[in-house]
């Protein structure tokens, strides 16, 4: 059976389980498939209580993306209010969550998108600056926006098409967080290889 994330209602709990009770609405993500089933046994540690007002549909569709955003913003690179970030594919599922959360934390968010319609989505998600990457050089635009400083972190799930540019957008000691390769894999490269001049 397919599916690794779902939402539902707890029907019963095993002995020794605390914090979760029959009747609770929960969401979960597992490493094994089976979330399309109507009933399922799973470890209590995987069950996350859902807040009032959150629909099962929303929980089931956003939980894994939300956990990904939490890991990227709070663990891989801990975002602070003083930072400036670049989010590639800012109108996508994870991209929107990154923009919303980072803006909420007080960071300045620069997002790249592929169309004017997606630009509106990115702005609504908290992007302070939106770059239409098909119409302008996003590296040059980031340099302009940041006054030549660059970004503290670039979140890139696009991969081959944007990886080099994301590197060039980094400030001194900036972090490139690559978490996907939707445009294809990143070719192997030598860390010591010379590249175009980085942002000053």
XYZ file of N, CA and C in Angstrom:
600
model
N 0.828 -1.190 0.000
C 0.000 0.000 0.000
C 0.870 1.250 0.000
N 0.543 2.255 -0.812
C 1.349 3.467 -0.843
C 1.034 4.400 0.319
N 1.798 5.485 0.428
C 1.543 6.515 1.422
C 2.416 6.387 2.647
N 3.031 7.525 3.050
C 3.828 7.506 4.274
C 3.346 8.543 5.281
N 2.392 9.407 4.909
C 1.868 10.382 5.861
C 0.347 10.383 5.784
N -0.278 10.577 6.943
C -1.729 10.526 6.998
C -2.224 11.218 8.258
N -3.527 11.332 8.367
C -4.176 11.861 9.569
C -5.373 10.984 9.860
N -5.760 10.923 11.111
C -6.907 10.105 11.485
C -7.240 10.250 12.955
N -8.088 9.362 13.432
C -8.544 9.378 14.822
C -8.069 8.102 15.503
N -7.527 8.249 16.690
C -7.059 7.098 17.465
C -8.267 6.313 17.961
N -8.280 5.012 17.695
C -9.372 4.155 18.172
C -9.015 3.470 19.475
N -7.747 3.159 19.684
C -7.330 2.497 20.916
C -5.829 2.677 21.069
N -5.350 2.622 22.317
C -3.921 2.700 22.584
C -3.491 1.467 23.371
N -2.219 1.122 23.222
C -1.677 -0.037 23.919
C -1.299 0.295 25.347
N -0.911 -0.717 26.110
C -0.515 -0.505 27.507
C 0.730 0.371 27.608
N 0.725 1.247 28.596
C 1.879 2.106 28.834
C 1.945 3.347 27.975
N 0.990 3.557 27.083
C 0.997 4.740 26.219
C 0.427 5.925 26.993
N 1.145 7.040 26.978
C 0.645 8.254 27.625
C 0.692 9.404 26.634
N -0.131 10.392 26.876
C -0.160 11.571 26.015
C -1.054 11.444 24.805
N -1.484 10.247 24.488
C -2.390 9.994 23.366
C -3.506 9.103 23.884
N -4.739 9.421 23.496
C -5.879 8.633 23.976
C -6.855 8.377 22.843
N -7.694 7.374 23.032
C -8.742 7.092 22.044
C -9.567 8.351 21.823
N -9.856 8.637 20.560
C -10.618 9.824 20.210
C -9.766 10.999 19.786
N -8.455 10.966 20.074
C -7.568 12.056 19.670
C -7.379 12.057 18.154
N -7.355 13.242 17.585
C -7.001 13.389 16.174
C -5.487 13.525 16.074
N -4.890 12.732 15.190
C -3.442 12.748 15.049
C -3.032 12.767 13.574
N -1.793 13.162 13.354
C -1.151 13.003 12.062
C 0.107 12.199 12.292
N 0.638 11.597 11.231
C 1.874 10.839 11.381
C 2.603 10.725 10.048
N 3.904 10.479 10.156
C 4.758 10.176 9.016
C 5.553 8.934 9.396
N 5.627 7.974 8.487
C 6.389 6.759 8.766
C 7.445 6.538 7.692
N 8.371 5.662 7.995
C 9.386 5.285 7.008
C 8.881 4.165 6.108
N 7.760 3.542 6.488
C 7.202 2.444 5.699
C 5.857 2.816 5.107
N 5.568 2.303 3.936
C 4.309 2.604 3.270
C 3.115 1.984 3.997
N 1.929 2.472 3.655
C 0.708 1.931 4.236
C -0.275 2.981 4.700
N 0.025 4.262 4.457
C -0.829 5.330 4.967
C -2.178 5.430 4.251
N -2.355 4.729 3.134
C -3.649 4.766 2.455
C -4.646 3.792 3.072
N -4.224 3.014 4.047
C -5.112 2.037 4.687
C -6.172 2.748 5.526
N -7.307 2.103 5.717
C -8.371 2.693 6.544
C -8.071 2.558 8.026
N -7.302 1.530 8.429
C -6.898 1.323 9.814
C -5.430 0.936 9.834
N -4.748 1.324 10.919
C -3.325 1.035 10.972
C -2.831 1.008 12.412
N -1.911 0.084 12.688
C -1.188 0.070 13.953
C 0.116 0.817 13.742
N 0.459 1.713 14.684
C 1.733 2.392 14.573
C 2.252 2.756 15.949
N 3.561 2.941 16.082
C 4.125 3.326 17.372
C 3.570 4.671 17.840
N 3.248 4.756 19.121
C 2.685 5.992 19.669
C 3.622 7.173 19.475
N 4.927 6.928 19.428
C 5.896 8.008 19.275
C 5.747 8.739 17.943
N 5.116 8.114 16.963
C 4.927 8.757 15.659
C 3.686 9.640 15.607
N 2.817 9.512 16.580
C 1.540 10.236 16.556
C 1.711 11.668 17.046
N 1.308 12.617 16.213
C 1.338 14.029 16.572
C -0.094 14.527 16.705
N -0.454 15.036 17.870
C -1.811 15.554 18.059
C -2.029 16.752 17.141
N -3.184 16.784 16.525
C -3.507 17.884 15.615
C -4.235 18.988 16.369
N -3.907 20.227 16.093
C -4.602 21.337 16.762
C -6.030 21.481 16.244
N -6.883 22.055 17.081
C -8.245 22.352 16.659
C -8.195 23.290 15.456
N -9.068 23.071 14.514
C -9.121 23.933 13.344
C -8.289 23.454 12.178
N -7.408 22.484 12.401
C -6.625 21.926 11.298
C -7.348 20.707 10.755
N -7.685 20.740 9.497
C -8.408 19.624 8.893
C -7.487 18.427 8.698
N -8.088 17.251 8.617
C -7.305 16.045 8.330
C -6.595 16.181 6.989
N -7.280 16.748 6.021
C -6.697 16.884 4.685
C -5.445 17.755 4.711
N -5.536 18.894 5.417
C -4.380 19.773 5.517
C -3.236 19.073 6.253
N -3.554 18.422 7.357
C -2.513 17.742 8.136
C -1.828 16.661 7.312
N -2.609 15.881 6.599
C -2.030 14.775 5.822
C -1.190 15.270 4.659
N -1.494 16.456 4.145
C -0.768 16.946 2.971
C 0.431 17.824 3.330
N 0.496 18.332 4.553
C 1.551 19.287 4.878
C 2.512 18.796 5.956
N 2.198 17.704 6.614
C 3.001 17.282 7.759
C 4.458 17.027 7.393
N 4.710 16.229 6.376
C 6.086 15.926 5.999
C 6.816 17.185 5.527
N 6.118 18.037 4.780
C 6.721 19.298 4.331
C 7.059 20.176 5.535
N 6.168 20.210 6.508
C 6.412 21.006 7.709
C 7.591 20.494 8.514
N 7.691 19.180 8.643
C 8.834 18.601 9.351
C 10.141 18.899 8.607
N 10.065 18.887 7.271
C 11.237 19.228 6.465
C 11.643 20.676 6.709
N 10.665 21.575 6.690
C 10.960 22.994 6.926
C 11.557 23.204 8.315
N 11.026 22.521 9.320
C 11.564 22.658 10.679
C 13.023 22.219 10.723
N 13.324 21.098 10.100
C 14.692 20.598 10.090
C 15.629 21.595 9.399
N 15.189 22.130 8.258
C 16.047 23.018 7.484
C 16.270 24.364 8.160
N 15.230 24.910 8.792
C 15.311 26.253 9.372
C 15.815 26.285 10.806
N 15.627 25.181 11.535
C 15.974 25.196 12.955
C 17.129 24.262 13.301
N 17.469 23.317 12.394
C 18.523 22.373 12.718
C 19.698 22.432 11.730
N 19.415 22.331 10.437
C 20.500 22.352 9.446
C 21.186 23.715 9.444
N 20.401 24.772 9.371
C 20.907 26.143 9.509
C 19.890 26.890 10.361
N 20.290 27.289 11.557
C 19.340 27.946 12.467
C 19.160 29.405 12.064
N 17.978 29.714 11.580
C 17.689 31.046 11.064
C 17.440 32.017 12.213
N 18.059 33.192 12.104
C 17.882 34.260 13.087
C 17.296 35.487 12.390
N 16.757 36.403 13.196
C 16.053 37.567 12.658
C 16.954 38.466 11.817
N 18.243 38.474 12.074
C 19.139 39.382 11.367
C 19.579 38.858 10.011
N 19.190 37.653 9.657
C 19.722 37.015 8.464
C 18.908 37.319 7.205
N 19.584 37.142 6.063
C 18.929 37.225 4.761
C 19.069 35.864 4.094
N 17.967 35.366 3.561
C 17.928 34.022 2.992
C 17.498 34.068 1.536
N 17.980 33.083 0.769
C 17.500 32.842 -0.583
C 16.756 31.513 -0.573
N 15.525 31.514 -1.072
C 14.745 30.283 -1.183
C 14.448 30.048 -2.653
N 15.061 29.016 -3.225
C 14.775 28.642 -4.609
C 13.422 27.923 -4.644
N 12.661 28.113 -5.715
C 11.320 27.516 -5.856
C 10.439 27.914 -4.679
N 10.363 29.224 -4.442
C 9.682 29.746 -3.263
C 8.175 29.537 -3.267
N 7.591 29.220 -4.417
C 6.139 29.011 -4.475
C 5.750 27.548 -4.326
N 6.729 26.654 -4.211
C 6.431 25.228 -4.039
C 5.980 24.915 -2.623
N 5.650 23.659 -2.378
C 5.127 23.254 -1.080
C 6.076 23.536 0.066
N 7.304 23.029 -0.009
C 8.289 23.280 1.044
C 8.760 24.729 0.975
N 8.928 25.252 -0.229
C 9.384 26.630 -0.387
C 8.478 27.622 0.316
N 7.170 27.473 0.168
C 6.231 28.381 0.840
C 6.372 28.314 2.346
N 6.494 27.089 2.871
C 6.648 26.949 4.322
C 7.954 27.587 4.800
N 9.037 27.409 4.040
C 10.305 28.045 4.396
C 10.152 29.568 4.440
N 9.494 30.114 3.424
C 9.304 31.568 3.371
C 8.456 32.061 4.538
N 7.345 31.385 4.799
C 6.456 31.799 5.889
C 7.174 31.770 7.230
N 7.841 30.666 7.500
C 8.488 30.479 8.794
C 9.660 31.436 8.960
N 10.494 31.560 7.922
C 11.648 32.454 8.008
C 11.210 33.902 8.191
N 10.172 34.334 7.471
C 9.656 35.695 7.635
C 9.109 35.886 9.046
N 8.432 34.871 9.564
C 7.913 34.929 10.937
C 9.054 35.086 11.945
N 10.194 34.463 11.669
C 11.361 34.565 12.549
C 12.070 35.911 12.422
N 11.662 36.705 11.444
C 12.239 38.032 11.266
C 13.326 38.124 10.229
N 13.602 37.032 9.515
C 14.620 37.054 8.468
C 14.092 37.772 7.227
N 15.002 38.302 6.429
C 14.649 38.861 5.125
C 14.706 37.720 4.124
N 13.622 37.527 3.372
C 13.505 36.372 2.485
C 13.475 36.820 1.035
N 14.398 36.265 0.251
C 14.431 36.458 -1.199
C 14.027 35.129 -1.818
N 13.026 35.135 -2.678
C 12.564 33.899 -3.293
C 12.667 33.942 -4.799
N 12.963 32.794 -5.408
C 12.945 32.698 -6.868
C 11.727 31.894 -7.303
N 11.134 32.306 -8.418
C 9.959 31.630 -8.974
C 10.038 31.674 -10.496
N 9.184 30.884 -11.146
C 9.237 30.792 -12.592
C 8.168 31.555 -13.348
N 7.209 32.180 -12.639
C 6.145 32.885 -13.346
C 5.556 33.974 -12.460
N 4.872 34.965 -13.072
C 4.222 36.015 -12.275
C 3.185 35.454 -11.298
N 2.463 34.408 -11.698
C 1.473 33.813 -10.788
C 2.161 33.230 -9.566
N 3.287 32.571 -9.782
C 4.028 32.014 -8.650
C 4.658 33.122 -7.806
N 4.974 34.243 -8.429
C 5.512 35.377 -7.673
C 4.501 35.854 -6.644
N 3.231 35.888 -7.023
C 2.184 36.306 -6.082
C 2.063 35.318 -4.928
N 2.196 34.035 -5.222
C 2.151 33.010 -4.167
C 3.315 33.220 -3.207
N 4.500 33.460 -3.743
C 5.682 33.656 -2.901
C 5.547 34.898 -2.036
N 5.022 35.979 -2.604
C 4.828 37.205 -1.816
C 3.828 36.958 -0.687
N 2.758 36.248 -0.998
C 1.752 35.949 0.031
C 2.327 35.062 1.125
N 3.381 34.298 0.795
C 4.015 33.414 1.771
C 5.102 34.127 2.576
N 5.306 35.406 2.335
C 6.243 36.153 3.160
C 7.525 36.599 2.501
N 7.699 36.335 1.200
C 8.914 36.789 0.515
C 8.951 38.317 0.470
N 10.069 38.871 0.893
C 10.242 40.318 0.813
C 10.663 40.750 -0.585
N 11.392 39.883 -1.279
C 11.843 40.144 -2.646
C 11.611 38.875 -3.458
N 11.012 39.028 -4.643
C 10.750 37.877 -5.494
C 11.461 38.080 -6.832
N 12.192 37.053 -7.251
C 12.955 37.109 -8.495
C 12.358 36.124 -9.490
N 11.985 36.614 -10.665
C 11.522 35.752 -11.754
C 12.766 35.251 -12.479
N 13.208 34.055 -12.144
C 14.522 33.593 -12.612
C 14.581 33.374 -14.123
N 13.448 33.250 -14.784
C 13.470 33.099 -16.248
C 13.663 34.443 -16.945
N 13.441 35.525 -16.226
C 13.518 36.863 -16.811
C 14.748 37.639 -16.385
N 15.372 37.243 -15.287
C 16.544 37.969 -14.816
C 17.527 37.022 -14.143
N 18.773 37.433 -14.103
C 19.849 36.667 -13.480
C 19.677 36.758 -11.967
N 19.333 35.636 -11.347
C 19.042 35.721 -9.917
C 20.279 36.038 -9.092
N 21.474 35.649 -9.555
C 22.696 35.977 -8.820
C 22.909 37.495 -8.803
N 22.772 38.122 -9.958
C 22.938 39.569 -10.040
C 21.886 40.290 -9.213
N 20.667 39.769 -9.238
C 19.581 40.413 -8.475
C 19.814 40.264 -6.972
N 20.277 39.104 -6.532
C 20.584 38.924 -5.107
C 21.685 39.883 -4.690
N 22.693 40.036 -5.548
C 23.784 40.977 -5.256
C 23.238 42.391 -5.093
N 22.296 42.749 -5.974
C 21.706 44.081 -5.905
C 20.886 44.255 -4.630
N 20.058 43.281 -4.317
C 19.187 43.364 -3.138
C 19.997 43.461 -1.854
N 21.083 42.696 -1.779
C 21.869 42.635 -0.542
C 23.006 43.654 -0.503
N 23.077 44.534 -1.487
C 24.153 45.518 -1.512
C 25.517 44.883 -1.659
N 25.565 43.731 -2.334
C 26.827 43.041 -2.568
C 27.231 42.094 -1.455
N 26.475 42.049 -0.383
C 26.846 41.210 0.766
C 26.577 39.728 0.524
N 25.475 39.400 -0.111
C 25.077 38.005 -0.289
C 24.152 37.535 0.817
N 23.751 36.292 0.752
C 22.786 35.747 1.710
C 23.484 34.855 2.739
N 22.896 34.819 3.916
C 23.439 33.975 4.983
C 23.191 32.501 4.705
N 22.106 32.207 4.011
C 21.815 30.818 3.643
C 20.988 30.800 2.368
N 21.274 29.828 1.511
C 20.484 29.590 0.303
C 19.881 28.201 0.423
N 18.558 28.114 0.338
C 17.843 26.839 0.391
C 17.491 26.448 -1.039
N 18.075 25.354 -1.498
C 17.984 24.987 -2.916
C 17.520 23.551 -3.066
N 16.314 23.377 -3.612
C 15.827 22.026 -3.915
C 15.779 21.783 -5.407
N 16.224 22.755 -6.198
C 16.160 22.631 -7.656
C 17.308 21.764 -8.172
N 18.496 21.971 -7.633
C 19.616 21.114 -8.018
C 20.453 21.656 -9.149
N 20.593 20.875 -10.213
C 21.557 21.157 -11.284
C 21.430 22.568 -11.863
N 20.209 23.041 -12.078
C 20.016 24.329 -12.736
C 20.401 25.530 -11.875
N 20.382 25.380 -10.557
C 20.580 26.535 -9.680
C 21.743 26.404 -8.705
N 22.344 25.226 -8.624
C 23.340 24.971 -7.591
C 24.504 25.965 -7.641
N 25.119 26.127 -8.803
C 26.248 27.048 -8.911
C 25.839 28.472 -8.565
N 24.691 28.879 -9.049
C 24.208 30.230 -8.735
C 23.938 30.414 -7.259
N 23.380 29.395 -6.621
C 23.143 29.481 -5.186
C 24.451 29.654 -4.428
N 25.486 28.927 -4.864
C 26.806 29.092 -4.236
C 27.303 30.527 -4.379
N 27.102 31.087 -5.561
C 27.582 32.442 -5.817
C 26.822 33.507 -5.040
N 25.640 33.170 -4.573
C 24.827 34.124 -3.820
C 25.199 34.193 -2.341
N 26.059 33.290 -1.884
C 26.361 33.216 -0.458
C 27.262 34.355 0.012
N 26.955 34.838 1.200
C 27.839 35.772 1.884
C 29.033 35.004 2.436
N 30.008 35.714 2.931
C 31.149 35.081 3.581
C 30.639 34.195 4.722
N 31.074 32.950 4.737
C 30.642 31.934 5.706
C 29.147 31.605 5.599
N 28.563 31.880 4.430
C 27.156 31.519 4.219
C 27.000 30.015 4.022
N 25.789 29.549 4.153
C 25.487 28.117 4.050
C 24.601 27.843 2.848
N 24.988 26.853 2.055
C 24.125 26.360 0.984
C 23.479 25.070 1.469
N 22.155 25.074 1.542
C 21.406 23.911 1.999
C 20.712 23.303 0.787
N 21.269 22.219 0.269
C 20.679 21.534 -0.882
C 19.846 20.377 -0.360
N 18.540 20.395 -0.669
C 17.670 19.339 -0.147
C 16.787 18.727 -1.228
N 17.215 18.821 -2.465
C 16.474 18.215 -3.565
C 17.173 18.490 -4.886
N 16.743 17.782 -5.911
C 17.363 17.926 -7.222
C 16.304 17.789 -8.310
N 15.287 18.640 -8.242
C 14.170 18.513 -9.177
C 14.581 18.754 -10.630
N 15.658 19.509 -10.868
C 16.114 19.749 -12.245
C 17.190 18.763 -12.670
N 17.511 17.824 -11.815
C 18.538 16.836 -12.123
C 19.640 16.864 -11.085
N 20.447 15.804 -11.068
C 21.511 15.716 -10.068
C 22.609 16.748 -10.292
N 23.244 17.115 -9.204
C 24.359 18.051 -9.258
C 25.604 17.277 -9.678
N 26.260 17.688 -10.754
C 27.462 16.968 -11.189
C 28.541 17.046 -10.112
N 29.378 16.024 -10.032
C 30.494 16.090 -9.073
C 31.369 17.306 -9.375
N 31.890 17.924 -8.339
C 32.765 19.064 -8.540
C 33.836 19.073 -7.454
N 34.975 19.662 -7.788
C 36.061 19.791 -6.826
C 35.796 21.006 -5.961
N 35.844 20.829 -4.659
C 35.607 21.936 -3.745
C 36.609 23.056 -3.973
N 37.808 22.710 -4.416
C 38.856 23.709 -4.639
C 38.800 24.357 -6.017
N 37.853 23.922 -6.852
C 37.790 24.477 -8.212
C 37.457 25.964 -8.161
N 38.081 26.726 -9.067
C 37.785 28.163 -9.102
C 36.428 28.369 -9.756
N 35.719 29.358 -9.265
C 34.412 29.695 -9.800
C 34.398 31.186 -10.115
N 33.262 31.633 -10.624
C 33.158 33.075 -10.830
C 33.327 33.786 -9.505
N 33.730 35.054 -9.558
C 33.973 35.785 -8.318
C 32.748 35.766 -7.435
N 32.882 35.364 -6.173
C 31.743 35.353 -5.266
C 31.310 36.757 -4.926
N 30.125 36.868 -4.369
C 29.634 38.170 -3.938
C 30.585 38.715 -2.886
N 30.941 39.971 -3.017
C 31.909 40.586 -2.087
C 31.275 40.841 -0.741
